[in-house]
């Protein structure tokens, strides 16, 4: 089975940086995904990591350490529209995704 | 391109009644999934289909059934609804199982069972 942990809530100021951590204990690993979900909407894909290291995509970056079972999503130059839930998901050897409960980020002016 | 659509958007259902949630994608994706999302629990996989004609059970399959007669459609049926099935249901699809094949999600169906 999969056990995926991420903080429930985080608050940050507009223009700041926030780092959302995700730790996982899985029976197999075949990639890690981050999704963004605004309230009342569907999740949308943000990033994918399968090898150790940092993947950068504009204001968002995602890091993976497979040996530590650890990932983080870094959001830079925060904007009000970044207020959302961020979901960490691990794909196991069965190619199915297991999701964490999500981290709700609130950006304050 | 519509992507992935779900119907209805929301529904109130009496306990014991049956209902089918519809999901259609136009991206010719092989794999499709049904999740439920409950507060504090995140997304949980109900059923999945790796390709047309095949289906499999996810983490929480009890009380639900699916079929995959063709590539585009993946309906989810509740045979006899119970209040614990009150949830937001998301359908998703992906072009492949491995590699950089992210899942695309439909807009969701909010179901209340009374």
CSV table of C-alpha atoms in Angstrom, one decimal, chain A residues 9-74:
chain,number,residue,atom,x,y,z
A,9,UNK,CA,-2.6,24.0,5.5
A,10,UNK,CA,0.0,26.7,4.8
A,11,UNK,CA,-0.3,30.5,4.6
A,12,UNK,CA,2.0,32.9,2.9
A,13,UNK,CA,2.1,36.5,1.7
A,14,UNK,CA,1.8,37.6,-1.9
A,15,UNK,CA,5.2,37.7,-3.5
A,16,UNK,CA,6.8,35.3,-1.1
A,17,UNK,CA,8.0,31.7,-1.5
A,18,UNK,CA,6.2,28.6,-0.1
A,19,UNK,CA,7.5,25.0,0.0
A,20,UNK,CA,5.1,22.2,0.4
A,21,UNK,CA,6.6,18.9,1.6
A,22,UNK,CA,5.4,15.5,0.7
A,23,UNK,CA,6.8,12.2,2.3
A,24,UNK,CA,5.7,8.8,1.1
A,25,UNK,CA,6.1,5.2,2.0
A,26,UNK,CA,5.1,3.0,-0.9
A,27,UNK,CA,5.3,-0.6,-2.0
A,28,UNK,CA,6.7,0.6,-5.3
A,29,UNK,CA,7.6,3.8,-7.1
A,30,UNK,CA,7.0,4.8,-10.7
A,31,UNK,CA,6.9,8.6,-10.5
A,32,UNK,CA,5.6,11.4,-8.4
A,33,UNK,CA,3.1,14.0,-9.5
A,34,UNK,CA,1.9,17.3,-8.2
A,35,UNK,CA,-1.6,18.7,-9.0
A,36,UNK,CA,-3.2,22.0,-8.2
A,37,UNK,CA,-6.9,22.1,-7.3
A,38,UNK,CA,-8.9,25.3,-6.9
A,39,UNK,CA,-11.9,25.1,-4.7
A,40,UNK,CA,-14.9,23.5,-6.5
A,41,UNK,CA,-12.8,22.6,-9.5
A,42,UNK,CA,-10.9,19.6,-10.9
A,43,UNK,CA,-7.3,18.9,-10.2
A,44,UNK,CA,-4.9,20.1,-12.9
A,45,UNK,CA,-1.4,18.7,-13.5
A,46,UNK,CA,1.6,20.8,-12.3
A,47,UNK,CA,4.7,18.6,-12.3
A,48,UNK,CA,6.2,15.1,-12.7
A,49,UNK,CA,9.4,13.7,-11.1
A,50,UNK,CA,10.7,10.2,-11.6
A,51,UNK,CA,14.5,10.8,-11.1
A,52,UNK,CA,16.1,12.5,-8.2
A,53,UNK,CA,16.6,16.2,-8.5
A,54,UNK,CA,14.8,19.4,-9.3
A,55,UNK,CA,12.3,20.1,-12.1
A,56,UNK,CA,11.7,23.7,-12.8
A,57,UNK,CA,8.7,25.1,-14.6
A,58,UNK,CA,8.3,28.8,-14.4
A,59,UNK,CA,7.4,29.9,-10.9
A,60,UNK,CA,6.9,26.3,-9.8
A,61,UNK,CA,9.6,23.8,-9.1
A,62,UNK,CA,9.4,20.2,-7.8
A,63,UNK,CA,12.1,18.2,-6.1
A,64,UNK,CA,12.4,14.5,-5.6
A,65,UNK,CA,14.6,12.3,-3.4
A,66,UNK,CA,13.7,8.6,-3.9
A,67,UNK,CA,16.1,7.3,-1.2
A,68,UNK,CA,14.4,9.6,1.4
A,69,UNK,CA,10.8,9.1,0.1
A,70,UNK,CA,10.6,12.9,-0.1
A,71,UNK,CA,9.4,15.5,-2.5
A,72,UNK,CA,8.6,19.2,-2.3
A,73,UNK,CA,6.8,21.7,-4.5
A,74,UNK,CA,8.2,25.2,-4.4
